[in-house]
């Protein structure tokens, strides 16, 4: 059986890339495709010799080589994904947050699309995406006119292309609802695989006096909500682990008790997470693996009460929350709930038991069943 794995962009190592890494562990002989590849950033997990040669002649890859900004590749992504030739494959497994599920395969090829989210910048978070762009005022009206026209075309193409996969998997019920709303497709919910054992082994790490965010630093992650709150609590230390275009803006907002740390990988990241008092998540997300990983490392969660967190966490047992998206109740709730850590309210086994529900075994079993092994 000849298998191909396609993922949108291999230019970072976050949650979606962990899913791709798991696909490759399940099917180590599969060929790996992407629309943009950055060897410098991902070579330790996805070496260049593993990438199919078709990738390096794609228009999206050529533009990325020149500009090193994935946003400037956006107009070329649709054309690039449809240029990929999957004619010799029996199964194509797609990891998609935007364009990868647009791939064209033959009728006899089984196509499985694992959807992390319908592209937010095309649909409900378009304005947040535009807010991330730093466009000079003099050209902004014309630029956004062109961009809005592009988004209109992309939404139309995205809807049509969403019908190409034979099997559609969603990482959460929230994602499944968005797939139903925007693509009018039904999907099966399959949470992403969490390396529970890797985080469990650090669950006895002594807690230190800091709180932690691990995130891509973009506008829609709402990291500024946490920064504004911690600015009002100068005695509390916050570590923000991550990077992206919004990092420089966020640094300007932060007081001295807030420290920015470049992304960590492997055990270094796990130990940093396990030593934190709380894991902080101030925004909304379809499914994010890091909070579940935090539970496996015995680090409770403080977050906005919204979306998939209601699926993965047990209220008052593995997490506590604020309720207003603008963070106006963040400090009040945080100070109240922070006392519960000192009182040992959170039982270690409760957190570990909840994390175990999202282990790798069920994910691998279901993927093998769908592929037909």
Short mmCIF file of C-alpha atoms in Angstrom, two decimals:
data_model
loop_
_atom_site.label_atom_id
_atom_site.label_comp_id
_atom_site.label_asym_id
_atom_site.label_seq_id
_atom_site.Cartn_x
_atom_site.Cartn_y
_atom_site.Cartn_z
CA UNK A 1 0.00 0.00 0.00
CA UNK A 2 1.46 3.35 -1.08
CA UNK A 3 0.70 6.16 1.40
CA UNK A 4 1.27 9.93 1.18
CA UNK A 5 1.01 12.44 4.03
CA UNK A 6 0.28 16.09 3.23
CA UNK A 7 0.55 18.99 5.68
CA UNK A 8 0.08 22.68 4.83
CA UNK A 9 3.28 24.27 6.06
CA UNK A 10 6.32 22.77 7.74
CA UNK A 11 7.76 26.02 9.02
CA UNK A 12 7.20 25.58 12.77
CA UNK A 13 6.79 22.85 15.38
CA UNK A 14 3.47 23.26 17.13
CA UNK A 15 0.46 21.06 17.79
CA UNK A 16 -0.52 20.35 14.19
CA UNK A 17 3.02 19.29 13.40
CA UNK A 18 2.89 16.82 16.30
CA UNK A 19 -0.05 15.17 14.57
CA UNK A 20 1.98 14.91 11.36
CA UNK A 21 4.89 13.47 13.33
CA UNK A 22 2.51 10.83 14.71
CA UNK A 23 1.24 10.00 11.21
CA UNK A 24 4.84 9.37 10.18
CA UNK A 25 5.47 7.16 13.19
CA UNK A 26 2.42 5.09 12.29
CA UNK A 27 3.43 4.92 8.61
CA UNK A 28 7.21 5.43 8.50
CA UNK A 29 7.46 4.54 4.80
CA UNK A 30 4.93 7.20 3.73
CA UNK A 31 6.02 10.09 1.51
CA UNK A 32 5.71 13.54 3.08
CA UNK A 33 4.35 16.54 1.18
CA UNK A 34 3.86 20.18 2.16
CA UNK A 35 3.23 23.52 0.46
CA UNK A 36 5.99 25.40 2.30
CA UNK A 37 9.06 23.87 3.90
CA UNK A 38 11.68 25.59 6.09
CA UNK A 39 14.54 23.20 6.76
CA UNK A 40 16.18 25.45 9.34
CA UNK A 41 13.10 25.46 11.57
CA UNK A 42 11.90 21.85 11.34
CA UNK A 43 14.83 19.70 10.19
CA UNK A 44 15.18 17.87 13.51
CA UNK A 45 11.70 16.38 13.14
CA UNK A 46 11.15 16.63 9.38
CA UNK A 47 14.52 16.35 7.59
CA UNK A 48 14.75 17.56 4.02
CA UNK A 49 15.43 14.11 2.63
CA UNK A 50 11.98 13.03 3.86
CA UNK A 51 10.20 15.72 1.82
CA UNK A 52 8.92 14.70 -1.61
CA UNK A 53 10.79 16.46 -4.41
CA UNK A 54 7.59 17.89 -5.90
CA UNK A 55 7.45 20.33 -3.00
CA UNK A 56 10.55 22.26 -4.01
CA UNK A 57 9.16 23.28 -7.41
CA UNK A 58 5.83 24.59 -6.07
CA UNK A 59 5.09 28.34 -6.54
CA UNK A 60 4.35 28.67 -2.81
CA UNK A 61 7.75 27.19 -1.91
CA UNK A 62 9.61 29.40 -4.36
CA UNK A 63 8.00 32.54 -2.98
CA UNK A 64 8.70 31.46 0.58
CA UNK A 65 12.35 30.87 -0.30
CA UNK A 66 12.49 34.45 -1.51
CA UNK A 67 10.45 36.29 1.16
CA UNK A 68 10.45 33.94 4.20
CA UNK A 69 6.90 35.04 5.05
CA UNK A 70 4.11 32.50 4.70
CA UNK A 71 1.47 35.23 4.45
CA UNK A 72 2.88 36.40 1.14
CA UNK A 73 2.44 32.85 -0.15
CA UNK A 74 -1.31 32.87 0.51
CA UNK A 75 -2.38 33.73 -3.07
CA UNK A 76 -0.31 30.80 -4.40
CA UNK A 77 -1.43 28.09 -2.00
CA UNK A 78 -4.53 26.99 -3.92
CA UNK A 79 -2.62 26.61 -7.17
CA UNK A 80 0.26 24.85 -5.43
CA UNK A 81 -1.78 22.19 -3.64
CA UNK A 82 -3.60 21.30 -6.86
CA UNK A 83 -0.27 20.90 -8.65
CA UNK A 84 0.78 17.99 -6.43
CA UNK A 85 0.58 14.62 -8.15
CA UNK A 86 -0.83 11.85 -5.96
CA UNK A 87 -1.68 9.50 -8.82
CA UNK A 88 0.56 6.68 -7.61
CA UNK A 89 -0.82 6.56 -4.06
CA UNK A 90 -3.45 4.27 -2.59
CA UNK A 91 -4.07 6.47 0.46
CA UNK A 92 -3.47 10.19 1.08
CA UNK A 93 -3.64 11.39 4.69
CA UNK A 94 -4.11 15.14 4.94
CA UNK A 95 -3.39 17.40 7.91
CA UNK A 96 -5.19 20.65 7.18
CA UNK A 97 -5.83 24.06 8.71
CA UNK A 98 -6.50 25.77 5.42
CA UNK A 99 -5.41 24.48 2.03
CA UNK A 100 -4.11 20.92 2.31
CA UNK A 101 -7.59 19.36 2.02
CA UNK A 102 -7.80 20.94 -1.46
CA UNK A 103 -5.55 18.16 -2.80
CA UNK A 104 -6.80 16.34 -5.88
CA UNK A 105 -6.67 12.54 -5.84
CA UNK A 106 -8.00 9.81 -8.10
CA UNK A 107 -11.38 8.18 -7.32
CA UNK A 108 -9.71 4.92 -6.30
CA UNK A 109 -7.40 6.71 -3.82
CA UNK A 110 -8.74 6.84 -0.26
CA UNK A 111 -8.37 10.41 0.98
CA UNK A 112 -8.51 11.09 4.73
CA UNK A 113 -8.58 14.73 5.85
CA UNK A 114 -7.73 15.51 9.47
CA UNK A 115 -9.03 19.05 10.01
CA UNK A 116 -7.41 21.09 12.78
CA UNK A 117 -9.74 23.97 11.92
CA UNK A 118 -11.44 25.47 8.88
CA UNK A 119 -9.07 28.30 7.99
CA UNK A 120 -9.79 31.02 10.52
CA UNK A 121 -8.47 33.81 8.31
CA UNK A 122 -10.92 32.79 5.58
CA UNK A 123 -13.96 32.54 7.80
CA UNK A 124 -14.78 33.81 11.30
CA UNK A 125 -11.43 35.38 12.27
CA UNK A 126 -10.73 37.36 9.12
CA UNK A 127 -10.66 40.69 10.96
CA UNK A 128 -8.19 39.37 13.55
CA UNK A 129 -5.96 38.18 10.74
CA UNK A 130 -6.03 41.60 9.09
CA UNK A 131 -5.24 43.22 12.43
CA UNK A 132 -2.02 41.19 12.52
CA UNK A 133 -0.86 42.79 9.28
CA UNK A 134 1.28 45.90 9.60
CA UNK A 135 0.26 47.87 6.52
CA UNK A 136 1.25 51.52 5.93
CA UNK A 137 -1.80 53.78 6.16
CA UNK A 138 -1.23 55.24 2.71
CA UNK A 139 -1.78 51.91 0.97
CA UNK A 140 -4.12 50.26 3.50
CA UNK A 141 -7.45 51.01 1.67
CA UNK A 142 -6.24 49.54 -1.62
CA UNK A 143 -4.46 46.64 0.10
CA UNK A 144 -7.52 45.61 2.11
CA UNK A 145 -9.76 45.97 -0.96
CA UNK A 146 -7.54 43.45 -2.75
CA UNK A 147 -7.31 41.26 0.35
CA UNK A 148 -11.08 41.16 0.86
CA UNK A 149 -11.52 40.16 -2.77
CA UNK A 150 -8.95 37.39 -2.28
CA UNK A 151 -10.73 36.13 0.84
CA UNK A 152 -14.03 36.01 -1.04
CA UNK A 153 -12.46 33.83 -3.72
CA UNK A 154 -10.71 31.64 -1.15
CA UNK A 155 -13.95 31.02 0.75
CA UNK A 156 -15.67 29.93 -2.44
CA UNK A 157 -12.79 27.63 -3.38
CA UNK A 158 -12.50 26.31 0.16
CA UNK A 159 -16.14 25.31 0.24
CA UNK A 160 -15.92 23.47 -3.08
CA UNK A 161 -12.61 21.79 -2.25
CA UNK A 162 -13.90 20.63 1.13
CA UNK A 163 -15.97 18.00 -0.72
CA UNK A 164 -12.90 16.17 -2.09
CA UNK A 165 -11.96 14.04 0.92
CA UNK A 166 -13.57 10.63 1.43
CA UNK A 167 -13.24 10.74 5.22
CA UNK A 168 -13.22 13.91 7.32
CA UNK A 169 -11.87 13.91 10.87
CA UNK A 170 -12.22 16.82 13.31
CA UNK A 171 -9.98 17.34 16.33
CA UNK A 172 -12.88 18.45 18.58
CA UNK A 173 -16.64 18.90 18.57
CA UNK A 174 -16.08 22.64 18.18
CA UNK A 175 -14.10 22.02 14.99
CA UNK A 176 -16.79 19.59 13.84
CA UNK A 177 -19.39 22.33 14.33
CA UNK A 178 -17.30 24.79 12.31
CA UNK A 179 -16.84 22.21 9.54
CA UNK A 180 -20.61 21.73 9.47
CA UNK A 181 -21.27 25.48 9.40
CA UNK A 182 -18.71 26.58 6.80
CA UNK A 183 -18.21 23.45 4.70
CA UNK A 184 -21.61 21.82 5.24
CA UNK A 185 -19.82 18.52 5.89
CA UNK A 186 -20.21 15.88 8.56
CA UNK A 187 -17.07 14.75 10.35
CA UNK A 188 -15.91 12.21 12.90
CA UNK A 189 -14.32 13.59 16.07
CA UNK A 190 -10.85 12.22 16.81
CA UNK A 191 -8.80 14.21 19.37
CA UNK A 192 -5.12 14.63 18.49
CA UNK A 193 -2.57 12.28 20.06
CA UNK A 194 -0.95 13.47 23.29
CA UNK A 195 2.35 11.92 24.42
CA UNK A 196 1.04 11.37 27.94
CA UNK A 197 3.99 9.30 29.17
CA UNK A 198 6.52 11.97 28.16
CA UNK A 199 4.74 14.54 30.33
CA UNK A 200 3.90 12.14 33.16
CA UNK A 201 7.56 11.52 33.87
CA UNK A 202 7.94 15.19 34.84
CA UNK A 203 4.80 15.31 37.01
CA UNK A 204 6.91 15.24 40.21
CA UNK A 205 8.89 18.33 39.20
CA UNK A 206 8.90 20.84 42.11
CA UNK A 207 6.71 23.84 41.41
CA UNK A 208 8.38 27.22 40.99
CA UNK A 209 6.94 30.67 41.45
CA UNK A 210 5.88 31.45 37.89
CA UNK A 211 2.94 30.98 35.52
CA UNK A 212 3.29 29.98 31.91
CA UNK A 213 1.83 30.53 28.45
CA UNK A 214 2.99 28.35 25.56
CA UNK A 215 1.61 29.66 22.29
CA UNK A 216 2.14 30.99 18.82
CA UNK A 217 2.19 34.77 19.32
CA UNK A 218 -0.43 36.00 16.90
CA UNK A 219 -3.27 38.48 17.36
CA UNK A 220 -6.08 35.95 17.60
CA UNK A 221 -4.43 34.10 20.52
CA UNK A 222 -5.34 37.09 22.75
CA UNK A 223 -2.06 36.95 24.69
CA UNK A 224 -2.44 40.65 25.44
CA UNK A 225 -5.36 39.79 27.76
CA UNK A 226 -2.96 37.91 30.04
CA UNK A 227 -0.26 40.58 29.70
CA UNK A 228 -2.66 43.35 30.73
CA UNK A 229 -3.72 41.29 33.73
CA UNK A 230 -0.20 40.46 34.88
CA UNK A 231 0.79 44.11 34.47
CA UNK A 232 -1.67 44.72 37.33
CA UNK A 233 -0.05 41.97 39.43
CA UNK A 234 3.66 42.93 39.47
CA UNK A 235 4.41 40.38 42.19
CA UNK A 236 3.37 37.53 39.84
CA UNK A 237 5.84 36.28 37.22
CA UNK A 238 4.61 35.20 33.79
CA UNK A 239 6.66 33.27 31.23
CA UNK A 240 5.45 33.51 27.63
CA UNK A 241 7.03 30.77 25.53
CA UNK A 242 6.62 31.20 21.79
CA UNK A 243 7.18 33.40 18.78
CA UNK A 244 5.50 34.81 15.66
CA UNK A 245 4.93 38.20 14.09
CA UNK A 246 2.98 39.63 17.04
CA UNK A 247 5.80 39.00 19.53
CA UNK A 248 7.34 42.45 19.14
CA UNK A 249 4.03 44.22 19.78
CA UNK A 250 3.37 42.11 22.86
CA UNK A 251 6.81 42.85 24.30
CA UNK A 252 6.02 46.55 24.18
CA UNK A 253 2.94 45.97 26.37
CA UNK A 254 4.67 43.90 29.04
CA UNK A 255 6.10 45.02 32.38
CA UNK A 256 9.25 43.58 33.96
CA UNK A 257 7.43 40.69 35.66
CA UNK A 258 6.64 39.24 32.21
CA UNK A 259 9.41 37.36 30.43
CA UNK A 260 9.39 36.22 26.81
CA UNK A 261 11.17 32.94 26.08
CA UNK A 262 11.90 31.52 22.64
CA UNK A 263 10.21 28.17 21.90
CA UNK A 264 11.55 25.14 23.72
CA UNK A 265 11.37 21.58 22.49
CA UNK A 266 11.62 18.11 23.95
CA UNK A 267 12.25 17.60 27.65
CA UNK A 268 13.35 21.20 28.15
CA UNK A 269 9.86 22.41 27.27
CA UNK A 270 8.15 19.69 29.34
CA UNK A 271 10.17 20.52 32.46
CA UNK A 272 9.43 24.23 32.08
CA UNK A 273 5.72 23.44 31.85
CA UNK A 274 5.75 21.00 34.77
CA UNK A 275 7.42 23.52 37.10
CA UNK A 276 4.78 26.22 36.53
CA UNK A 277 2.04 26.89 39.08
CA UNK A 278 -0.64 27.40 36.41
CA UNK A 279 -0.88 27.08 32.66
CA UNK A 280 -2.53 30.27 31.35
CA UNK A 281 -4.73 30.28 28.25
CA UNK A 282 -6.45 33.64 27.60
CA UNK A 283 -8.01 33.07 24.16
CA UNK A 284 -10.29 30.78 22.19
CA UNK A 285 -9.12 27.78 20.22
CA UNK A 286 -10.58 24.79 18.37
CA UNK A 287 -8.21 22.33 20.01
CA UNK A 288 -4.86 23.06 21.52
CA UNK A 289 -2.67 20.20 22.73
CA UNK A 290 -0.60 22.16 25.25
CA UNK A 291 -3.29 22.46 27.98
CA UNK A 292 -3.85 18.69 27.92
CA UNK A 293 -0.09 18.20 28.06
CA UNK A 294 -0.09 20.50 31.09
CA UNK A 295 -2.55 18.21 32.87
CA UNK A 296 -0.28 15.25 32.15
CA UNK A 297 2.56 17.18 33.80
CA UNK A 298 0.34 18.07 36.80
CA UNK A 299 -0.07 21.74 35.97
CA UNK A 300 -3.66 23.00 36.35
CA UNK A 301 -5.18 25.37 33.82
CA UNK A 302 -6.48 28.92 34.19
CA UNK A 303 -8.32 29.97 31.05
CA UNK A 304 -11.21 31.67 29.35
CA UNK A 305 -14.31 29.54 29.81
CA UNK A 306 -15.00 28.79 26.17
CA UNK A 307 -14.90 26.38 23.29
CA UNK A 308 -13.05 23.08 23.40
CA UNK A 309 -11.73 23.56 26.96
CA UNK A 310 -15.21 22.53 28.04
CA UNK A 311 -14.57 19.24 26.22
CA UNK A 312 -11.13 18.45 27.58
CA UNK A 313 -11.20 19.74 31.15
CA UNK A 314 -13.28 19.14 34.26
CA UNK A 315 -14.53 22.34 35.81
CA UNK A 316 -13.17 22.96 39.33
CA UNK A 317 -11.17 19.70 39.15
CA UNK A 318 -8.54 20.28 36.43
CA UNK A 319 -9.04 23.98 35.73
CA UNK A 320 -10.51 27.28 36.81
CA UNK A 321 -11.50 30.17 34.65
CA UNK A 322 -12.43 33.73 33.89
CA UNK A 323 -15.54 34.39 31.82
CA UNK A 324 -15.17 37.72 30.01
CA UNK A 325 -13.25 37.60 26.73
CA UNK A 326 -11.80 41.07 27.30
CA UNK A 327 -10.21 39.84 30.53
CA UNK A 328 -12.02 42.36 32.74
CA UNK A 329 -12.56 39.67 35.38
CA UNK A 330 -9.14 38.01 34.90
CA UNK A 331 -7.31 39.51 37.90
CA UNK A 332 -10.19 39.03 40.33
CA UNK A 333 -10.67 35.38 39.34
CA UNK A 334 -6.95 34.70 39.15
CA UNK A 335 -6.17 35.94 42.66
CA UNK A 336 -9.12 34.01 44.06
CA UNK A 337 -8.20 30.80 42.29
CA UNK A 338 -4.46 31.12 42.88
CA UNK A 339 -5.08 30.54 46.57
CA UNK A 340 -6.38 27.08 45.69
CA UNK A 341 -2.93 26.03 44.50
CA UNK A 342 -1.47 26.86 47.91
CA UNK A 343 -4.35 24.98 49.54
CA UNK A 344 -3.55 21.91 47.37
CA UNK A 345 -7.09 21.89 46.07
CA UNK A 346 -6.06 20.18 42.84
CA UNK A 347 -5.40 16.49 43.26
CA UNK A 348 -2.59 15.18 41.11
CA UNK A 349 -4.35 11.97 40.14
CA UNK A 350 -7.43 13.84 38.91
CA UNK A 351 -5.31 15.78 36.44
CA UNK A 352 -3.41 12.70 35.29
CA UNK A 353 -6.60 10.68 34.86
CA UNK A 354 -8.16 13.38 32.69
CA UNK A 355 -5.05 13.66 30.52
CA UNK A 356 -5.04 9.89 29.97
CA UNK A 357 -8.27 10.19 28.00
CA UNK A 358 -6.33 11.87 25.19
CA UNK A 359 -3.42 9.46 24.79
CA UNK A 360 -1.88 8.29 21.52
CA UNK A 361 -3.24 4.75 21.54
CA UNK A 362 -6.83 5.51 20.50
CA UNK A 363 -5.65 7.91 17.80
CA UNK A 364 -3.30 5.36 16.25
CA UNK A 365 -5.89 2.58 16.42
CA UNK A 366 -8.51 4.67 14.61
CA UNK A 367 -6.13 5.91 11.91
CA UNK A 368 -5.00 2.35 11.15
CA UNK A 369 -8.63 1.25 10.91
CA UNK A 370 -9.48 4.06 8.48
CA UNK A 371 -6.44 3.41 6.29
CA UNK A 372 -7.38 -0.27 6.21
CA UNK A 373 -4.32 -1.93 7.69
#
